[in-house]
Short mmCIF file of C-alpha atoms in Angstrom, two decimals:
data_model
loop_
_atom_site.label_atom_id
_atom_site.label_comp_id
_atom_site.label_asym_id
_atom_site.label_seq_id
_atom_site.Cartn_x
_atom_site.Cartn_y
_atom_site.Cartn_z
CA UNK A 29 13.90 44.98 -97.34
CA UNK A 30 11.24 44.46 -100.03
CA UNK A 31 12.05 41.36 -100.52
CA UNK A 32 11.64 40.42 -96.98
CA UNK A 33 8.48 42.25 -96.86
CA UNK A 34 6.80 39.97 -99.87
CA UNK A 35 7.95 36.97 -98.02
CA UNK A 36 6.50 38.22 -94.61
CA UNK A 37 3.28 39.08 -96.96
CA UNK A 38 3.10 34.99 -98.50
CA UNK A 39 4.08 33.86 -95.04
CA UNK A 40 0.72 34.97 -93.88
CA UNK A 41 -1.07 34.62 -96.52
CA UNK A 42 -0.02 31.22 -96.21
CA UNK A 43 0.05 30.63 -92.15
CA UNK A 44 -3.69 32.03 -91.65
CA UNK A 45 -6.02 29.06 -93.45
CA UNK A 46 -3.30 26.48 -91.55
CA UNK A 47 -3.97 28.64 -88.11
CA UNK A 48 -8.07 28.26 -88.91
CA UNK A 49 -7.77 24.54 -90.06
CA UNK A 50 -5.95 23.87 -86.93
CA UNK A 51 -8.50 25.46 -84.82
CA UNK A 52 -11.22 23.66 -86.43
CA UNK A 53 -9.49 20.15 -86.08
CA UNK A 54 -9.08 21.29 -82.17
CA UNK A 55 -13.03 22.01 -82.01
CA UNK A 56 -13.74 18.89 -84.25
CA UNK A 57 -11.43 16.22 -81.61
CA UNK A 58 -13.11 18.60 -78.55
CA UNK A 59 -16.81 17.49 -79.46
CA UNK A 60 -16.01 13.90 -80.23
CA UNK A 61 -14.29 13.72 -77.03
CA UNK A 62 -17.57 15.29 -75.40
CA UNK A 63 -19.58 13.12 -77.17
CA UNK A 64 -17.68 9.78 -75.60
CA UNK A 65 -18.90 10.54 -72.20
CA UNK A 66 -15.34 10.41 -70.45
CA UNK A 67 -15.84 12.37 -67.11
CA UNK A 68 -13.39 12.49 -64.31
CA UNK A 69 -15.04 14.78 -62.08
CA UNK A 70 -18.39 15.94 -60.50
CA UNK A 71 -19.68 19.06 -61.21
CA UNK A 72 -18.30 20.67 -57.85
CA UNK A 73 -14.68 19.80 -59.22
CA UNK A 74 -14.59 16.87 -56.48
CA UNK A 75 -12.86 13.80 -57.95
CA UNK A 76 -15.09 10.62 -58.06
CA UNK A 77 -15.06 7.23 -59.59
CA UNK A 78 -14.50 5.64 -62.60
CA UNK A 79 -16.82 7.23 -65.32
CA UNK A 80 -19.05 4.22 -65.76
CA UNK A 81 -19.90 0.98 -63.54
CA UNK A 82 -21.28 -2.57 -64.13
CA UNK A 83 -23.55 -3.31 -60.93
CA UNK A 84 -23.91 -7.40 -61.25
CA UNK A 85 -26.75 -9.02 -58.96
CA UNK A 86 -25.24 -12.49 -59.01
CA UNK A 87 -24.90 -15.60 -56.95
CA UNK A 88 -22.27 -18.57 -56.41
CA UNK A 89 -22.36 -20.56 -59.06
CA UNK A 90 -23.16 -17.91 -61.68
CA UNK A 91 -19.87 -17.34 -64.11
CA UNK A 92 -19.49 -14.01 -64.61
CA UNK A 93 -15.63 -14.37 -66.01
CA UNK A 94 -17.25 -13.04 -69.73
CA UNK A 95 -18.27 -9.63 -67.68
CA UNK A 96 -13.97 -9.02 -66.85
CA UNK A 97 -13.15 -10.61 -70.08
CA UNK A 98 -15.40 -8.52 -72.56
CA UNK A 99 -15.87 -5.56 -70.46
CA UNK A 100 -11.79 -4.28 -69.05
CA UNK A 101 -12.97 -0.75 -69.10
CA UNK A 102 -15.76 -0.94 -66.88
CA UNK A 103 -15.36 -0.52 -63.44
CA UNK A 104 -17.13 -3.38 -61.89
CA UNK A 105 -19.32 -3.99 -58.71
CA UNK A 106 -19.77 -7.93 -58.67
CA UNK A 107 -22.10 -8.73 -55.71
CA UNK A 108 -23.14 -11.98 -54.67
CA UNK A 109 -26.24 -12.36 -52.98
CA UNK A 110 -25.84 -15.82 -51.27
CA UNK A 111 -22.69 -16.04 -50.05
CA UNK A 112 -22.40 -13.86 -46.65
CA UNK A 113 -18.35 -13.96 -46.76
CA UNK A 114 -18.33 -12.56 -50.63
CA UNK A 115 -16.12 -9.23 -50.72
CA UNK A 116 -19.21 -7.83 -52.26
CA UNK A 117 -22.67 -9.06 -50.58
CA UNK A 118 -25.96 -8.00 -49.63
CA UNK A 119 -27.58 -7.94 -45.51
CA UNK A 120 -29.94 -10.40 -46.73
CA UNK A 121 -30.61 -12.31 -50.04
CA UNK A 122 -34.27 -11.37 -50.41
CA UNK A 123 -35.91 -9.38 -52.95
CA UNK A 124 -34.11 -10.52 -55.82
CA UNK A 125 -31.55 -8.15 -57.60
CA UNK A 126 -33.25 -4.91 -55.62
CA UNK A 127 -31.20 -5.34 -52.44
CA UNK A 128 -27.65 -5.79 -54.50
CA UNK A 129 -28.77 -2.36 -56.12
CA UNK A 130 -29.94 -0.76 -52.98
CA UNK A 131 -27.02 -1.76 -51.51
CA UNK A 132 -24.42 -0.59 -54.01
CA UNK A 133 -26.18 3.03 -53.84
CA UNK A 134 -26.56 3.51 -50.14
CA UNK A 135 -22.68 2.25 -49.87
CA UNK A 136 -21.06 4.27 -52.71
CA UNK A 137 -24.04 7.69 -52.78
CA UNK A 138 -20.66 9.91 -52.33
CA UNK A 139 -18.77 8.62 -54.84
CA UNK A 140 -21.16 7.41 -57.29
CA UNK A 141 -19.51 6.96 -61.18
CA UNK A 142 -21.49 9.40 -63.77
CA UNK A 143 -22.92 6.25 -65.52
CA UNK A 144 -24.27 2.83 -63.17
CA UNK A 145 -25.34 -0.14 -65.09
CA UNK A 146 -27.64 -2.27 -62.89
CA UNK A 147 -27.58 -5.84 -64.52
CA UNK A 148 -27.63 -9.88 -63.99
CA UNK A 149 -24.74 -11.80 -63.63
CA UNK A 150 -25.28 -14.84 -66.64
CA UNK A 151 -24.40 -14.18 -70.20
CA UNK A 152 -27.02 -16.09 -71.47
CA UNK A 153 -30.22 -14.89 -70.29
CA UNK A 154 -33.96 -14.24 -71.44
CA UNK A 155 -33.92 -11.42 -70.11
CA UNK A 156 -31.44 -10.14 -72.47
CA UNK A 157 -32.84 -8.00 -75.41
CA UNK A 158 -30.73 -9.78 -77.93
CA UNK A 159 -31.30 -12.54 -80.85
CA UNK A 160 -29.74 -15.17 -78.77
CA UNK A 161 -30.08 -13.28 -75.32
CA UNK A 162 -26.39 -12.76 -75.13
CA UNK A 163 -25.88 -9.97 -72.58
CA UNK A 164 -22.07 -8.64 -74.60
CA UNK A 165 -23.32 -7.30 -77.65
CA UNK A 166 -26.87 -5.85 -75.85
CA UNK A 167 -23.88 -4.08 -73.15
CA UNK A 168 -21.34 -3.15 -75.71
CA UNK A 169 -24.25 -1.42 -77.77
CA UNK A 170 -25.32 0.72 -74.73
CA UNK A 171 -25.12 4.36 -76.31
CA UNK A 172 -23.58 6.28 -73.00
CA UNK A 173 -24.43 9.96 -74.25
CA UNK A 174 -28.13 8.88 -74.45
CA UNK A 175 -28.20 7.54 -71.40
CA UNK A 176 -26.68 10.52 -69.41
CA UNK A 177 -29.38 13.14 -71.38
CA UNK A 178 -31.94 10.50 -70.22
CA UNK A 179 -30.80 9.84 -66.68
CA UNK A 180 -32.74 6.55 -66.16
CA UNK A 181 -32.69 4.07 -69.25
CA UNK A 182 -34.43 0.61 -69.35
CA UNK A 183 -32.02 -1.67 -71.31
CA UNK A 184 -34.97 -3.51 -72.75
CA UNK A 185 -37.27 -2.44 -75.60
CA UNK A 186 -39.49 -5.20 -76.45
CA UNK A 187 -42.73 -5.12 -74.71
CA UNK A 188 -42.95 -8.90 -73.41
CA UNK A 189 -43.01 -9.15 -70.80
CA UNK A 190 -44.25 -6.38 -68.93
CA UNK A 191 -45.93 -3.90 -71.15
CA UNK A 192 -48.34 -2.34 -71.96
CA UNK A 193 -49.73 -2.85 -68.77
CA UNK A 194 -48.28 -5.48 -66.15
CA UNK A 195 -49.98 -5.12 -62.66
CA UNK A 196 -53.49 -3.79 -61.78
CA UNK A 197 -53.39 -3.11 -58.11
CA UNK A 198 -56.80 -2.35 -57.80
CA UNK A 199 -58.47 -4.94 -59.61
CA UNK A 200 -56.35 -8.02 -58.37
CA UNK A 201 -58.18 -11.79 -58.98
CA UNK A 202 -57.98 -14.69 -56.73
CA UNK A 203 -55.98 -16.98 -58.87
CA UNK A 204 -52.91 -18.75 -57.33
CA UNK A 205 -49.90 -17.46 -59.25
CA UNK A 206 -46.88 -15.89 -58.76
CA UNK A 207 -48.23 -12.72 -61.08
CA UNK A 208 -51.75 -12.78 -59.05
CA UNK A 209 -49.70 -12.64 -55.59
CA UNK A 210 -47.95 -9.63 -56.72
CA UNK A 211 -50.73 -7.62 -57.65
CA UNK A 212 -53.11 -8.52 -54.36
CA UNK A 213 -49.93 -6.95 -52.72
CA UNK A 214 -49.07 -4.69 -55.04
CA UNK A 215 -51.65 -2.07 -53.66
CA UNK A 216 -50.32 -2.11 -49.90
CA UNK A 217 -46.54 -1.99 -50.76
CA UNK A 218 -47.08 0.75 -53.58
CA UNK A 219 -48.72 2.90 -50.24
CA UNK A 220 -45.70 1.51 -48.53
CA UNK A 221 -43.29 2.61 -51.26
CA UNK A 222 -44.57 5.69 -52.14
CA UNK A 223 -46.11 7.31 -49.36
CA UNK A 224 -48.78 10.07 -50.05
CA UNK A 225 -48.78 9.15 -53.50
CA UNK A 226 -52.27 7.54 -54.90
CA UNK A 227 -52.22 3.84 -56.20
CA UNK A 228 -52.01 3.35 -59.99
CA UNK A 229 -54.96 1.40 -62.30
CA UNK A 230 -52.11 -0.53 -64.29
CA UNK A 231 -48.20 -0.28 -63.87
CA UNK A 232 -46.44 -1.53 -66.81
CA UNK A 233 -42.37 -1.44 -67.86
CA UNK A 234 -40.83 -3.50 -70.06
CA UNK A 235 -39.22 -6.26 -67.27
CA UNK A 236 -36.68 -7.40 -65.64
CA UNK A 237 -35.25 -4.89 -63.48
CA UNK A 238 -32.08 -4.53 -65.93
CA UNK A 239 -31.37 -0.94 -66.42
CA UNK A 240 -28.82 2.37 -66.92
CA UNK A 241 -28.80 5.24 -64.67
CA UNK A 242 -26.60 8.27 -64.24
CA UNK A 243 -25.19 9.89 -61.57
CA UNK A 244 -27.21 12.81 -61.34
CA UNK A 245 -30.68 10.93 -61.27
CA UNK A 246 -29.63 8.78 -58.66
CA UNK A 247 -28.96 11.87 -56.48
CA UNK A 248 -31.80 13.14 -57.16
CA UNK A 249 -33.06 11.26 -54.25
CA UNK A 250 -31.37 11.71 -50.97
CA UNK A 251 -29.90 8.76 -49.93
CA UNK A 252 -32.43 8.29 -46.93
CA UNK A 253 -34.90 7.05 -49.34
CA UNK A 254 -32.57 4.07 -50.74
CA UNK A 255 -31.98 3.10 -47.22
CA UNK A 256 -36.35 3.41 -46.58
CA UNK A 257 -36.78 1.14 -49.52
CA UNK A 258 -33.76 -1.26 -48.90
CA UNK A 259 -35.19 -1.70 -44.72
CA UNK A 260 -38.86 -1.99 -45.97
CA UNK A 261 -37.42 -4.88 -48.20
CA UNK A 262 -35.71 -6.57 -45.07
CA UNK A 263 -38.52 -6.42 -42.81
CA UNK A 264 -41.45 -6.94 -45.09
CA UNK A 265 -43.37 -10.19 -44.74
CA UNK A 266 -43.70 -11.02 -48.40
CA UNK A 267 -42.15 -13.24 -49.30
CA UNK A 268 -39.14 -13.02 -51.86
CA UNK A 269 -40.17 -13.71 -54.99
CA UNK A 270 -43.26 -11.52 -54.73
CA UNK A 271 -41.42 -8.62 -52.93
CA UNK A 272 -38.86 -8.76 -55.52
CA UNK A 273 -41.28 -8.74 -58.07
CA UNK A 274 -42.93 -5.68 -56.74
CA UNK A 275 -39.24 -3.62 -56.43
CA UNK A 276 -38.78 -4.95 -60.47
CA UNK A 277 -41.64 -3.07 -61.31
CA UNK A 278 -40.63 0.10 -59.20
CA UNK A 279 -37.58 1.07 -60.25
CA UNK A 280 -38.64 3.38 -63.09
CA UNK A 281 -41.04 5.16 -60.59
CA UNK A 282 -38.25 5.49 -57.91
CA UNK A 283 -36.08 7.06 -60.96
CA UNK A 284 -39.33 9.72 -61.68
CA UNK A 285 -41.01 7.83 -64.71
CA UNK A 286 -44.69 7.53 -64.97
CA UNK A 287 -46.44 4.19 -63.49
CA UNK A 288 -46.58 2.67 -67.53
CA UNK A 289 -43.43 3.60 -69.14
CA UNK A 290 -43.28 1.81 -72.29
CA UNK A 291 -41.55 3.55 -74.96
CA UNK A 292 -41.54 2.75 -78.38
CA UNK A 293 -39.93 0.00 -79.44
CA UNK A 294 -38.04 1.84 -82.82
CA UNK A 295 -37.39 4.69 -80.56
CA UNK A 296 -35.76 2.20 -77.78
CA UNK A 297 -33.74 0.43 -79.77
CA UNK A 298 -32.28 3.82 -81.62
CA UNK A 299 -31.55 5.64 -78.80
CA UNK A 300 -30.75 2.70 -76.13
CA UNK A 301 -28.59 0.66 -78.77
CA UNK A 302 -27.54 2.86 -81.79
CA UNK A 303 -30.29 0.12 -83.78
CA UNK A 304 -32.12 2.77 -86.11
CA UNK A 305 -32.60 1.02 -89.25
CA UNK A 306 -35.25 -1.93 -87.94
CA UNK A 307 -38.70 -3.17 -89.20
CA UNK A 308 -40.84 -2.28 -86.27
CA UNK A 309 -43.96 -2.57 -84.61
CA UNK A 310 -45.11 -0.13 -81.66
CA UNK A 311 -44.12 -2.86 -79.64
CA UNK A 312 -41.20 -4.82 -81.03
CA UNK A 313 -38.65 -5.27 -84.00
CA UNK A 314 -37.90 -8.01 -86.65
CA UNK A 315 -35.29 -10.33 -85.54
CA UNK A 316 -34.46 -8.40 -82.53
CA UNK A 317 -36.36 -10.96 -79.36
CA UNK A 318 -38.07 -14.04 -79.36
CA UNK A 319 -39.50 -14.62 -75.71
CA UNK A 320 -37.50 -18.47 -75.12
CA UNK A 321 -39.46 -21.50 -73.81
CA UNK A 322 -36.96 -21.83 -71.30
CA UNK A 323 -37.09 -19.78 -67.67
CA UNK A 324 -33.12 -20.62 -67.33
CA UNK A 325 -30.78 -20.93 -70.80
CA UNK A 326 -29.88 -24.85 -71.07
CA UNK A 327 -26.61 -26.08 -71.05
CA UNK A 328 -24.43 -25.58 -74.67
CA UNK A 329 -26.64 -22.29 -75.03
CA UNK A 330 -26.36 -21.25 -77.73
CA UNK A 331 -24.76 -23.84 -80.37
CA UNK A 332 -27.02 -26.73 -78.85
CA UNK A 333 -30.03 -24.45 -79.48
CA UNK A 334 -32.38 -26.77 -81.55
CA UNK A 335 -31.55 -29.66 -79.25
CA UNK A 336 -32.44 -27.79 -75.95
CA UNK A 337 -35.07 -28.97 -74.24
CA UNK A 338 -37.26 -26.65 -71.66
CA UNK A 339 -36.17 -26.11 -67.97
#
């Protein structure tokens, strides 16, 4: 009986540090878990979509094959704007990317994923806030868990174009430009837009209306205001470049950000894209974006780089 009572006595001994390592190797795989952002379920317990979304503004002849070859566990929401028997398509093609996202959130508001991407359809794009403005490696850098604490993210950090300050709506000029056109209307759609809410001196984001949102901030809003700004898109008379301008330098007022939101660019590109050890100004980093002397990436982008010409 002593015998068995010693052994009983090193059994334990030897059983309670394995019983505490195992519980800390349960809380240890819990928190990483946590930390991947892999939700299944809205907070009433409600099932919804896939955790996280790739909205793509895109037309016909845009290739958007690298988006299901690079991206398989993304659920993906592939719109194209001018073609009116697309399985995915918008009531009009006006306004630029703004009605593909207005559209995806007034169709899907009750079943929203916990993370929406709103993006471009090319790989290759200036847009892009990468060295050779390759949208992969800018999406596959995207940290998620930032992006749900933030609830609206713009997934570009370099200043140009855009910021510091963009569009003065009360001091517009008579030039002829695109950019003067937009701020002469800038004023009367901002009243439009934003009713009861005064007119900005300067509204400045870093462009081009390529951005991360969660679940929660979209519902922030009821959905009666997508469907406001999506019909004052269809029936306004300016015209669609300007228009879609204008929405391009809304969306991170719609999403409750201040008329200038330019954050800095170290900051950005830590938090947005897990980039923390970069030589940085306030307003961009070493080797991170050159703005391209090209409005549209040539053809052979990006091994026939030095032989490109400008289009």
């Amino acid at each position: 009986m002593s015998r068995f009572i010693r052994a009983s006595s090193q059994t334990t001994r030897l059983a309670v540090p394995l019983l505490v390592g195992a519980v800390v190797l349960l809380l240890l795989l819990y928190r990483h878990q946590s930390s991947e952002f892999r939700l299944n379920y809205a907070d009433d317990g409600s099932s919804h979509r896939n955790s996280k979304e790739l909205v793509v503004a895109s037309l016909k002849d845009d290739d958007v094959s690298w988006i299901h070859e690079h991206f398989p566990d993304w659920s993906k929401a592939i719109y194209v704007a001018d073609d009116p028997q697309a399985s995915l398509t918008v009531p009009k093609n006006k306004g630029r990317e703004s009605m593909v996202y207005l559209t995806y959130i007034i169709d899907n508001y009750d079943h929203l994923p916990d993370i929406v991407v709103f993006m471009h359809g090319l790989r290759y794009q200036w847009h892009n806030d990468d060295p050779i403005h390759d949208g992969i490696p800018m999406l596959q850098k995207l940290q998620l868990p930032y992006i749900a604490s933030q609830g609206y993210v713009n997934i570009r950090c370099v200043w140009v174009l855009g910021c510091p300050e963009e569009i003065h709506p009360l001091k517009a000029d008579s030039a002829i430009s695109e950019d003067a056109d937009t701020e002469r209307a800038f004023q009367h759609a901002f009243l439009e837009l934003f009713p009861g809410k005064p007119v900005p001196d300067a509204v400045g984001v870093s462009c081009c209306a390529q951005f991360a949102v969660s679940r929660d901030k979209l519902l922030e809003r009821p959905k009666e205001d997508y469907e406001f700004w999506r019909r004052w898109l269809l029936e306004t008379p300016i015209e669609d470049s300007v228009s879609g301008r204008i929405m391009e330098y809304s969306w991170h007022m719609f999403m409750g950000r201040p008329p200038i939101h330019c954050p800095d660019a170290a900051a950005c590109y830590c938090n947005v894209f897990g980039l923390c050890d970069l030589n940085c100004t306030e307003s961009a980093c070493d080797g991170r974006y050159q703005l391209p002397r090209f409005s549209t990436m040539p053809e052979g982008w990006p091994e026939n780089a030095e032989n490109a010409t400008a289009q």
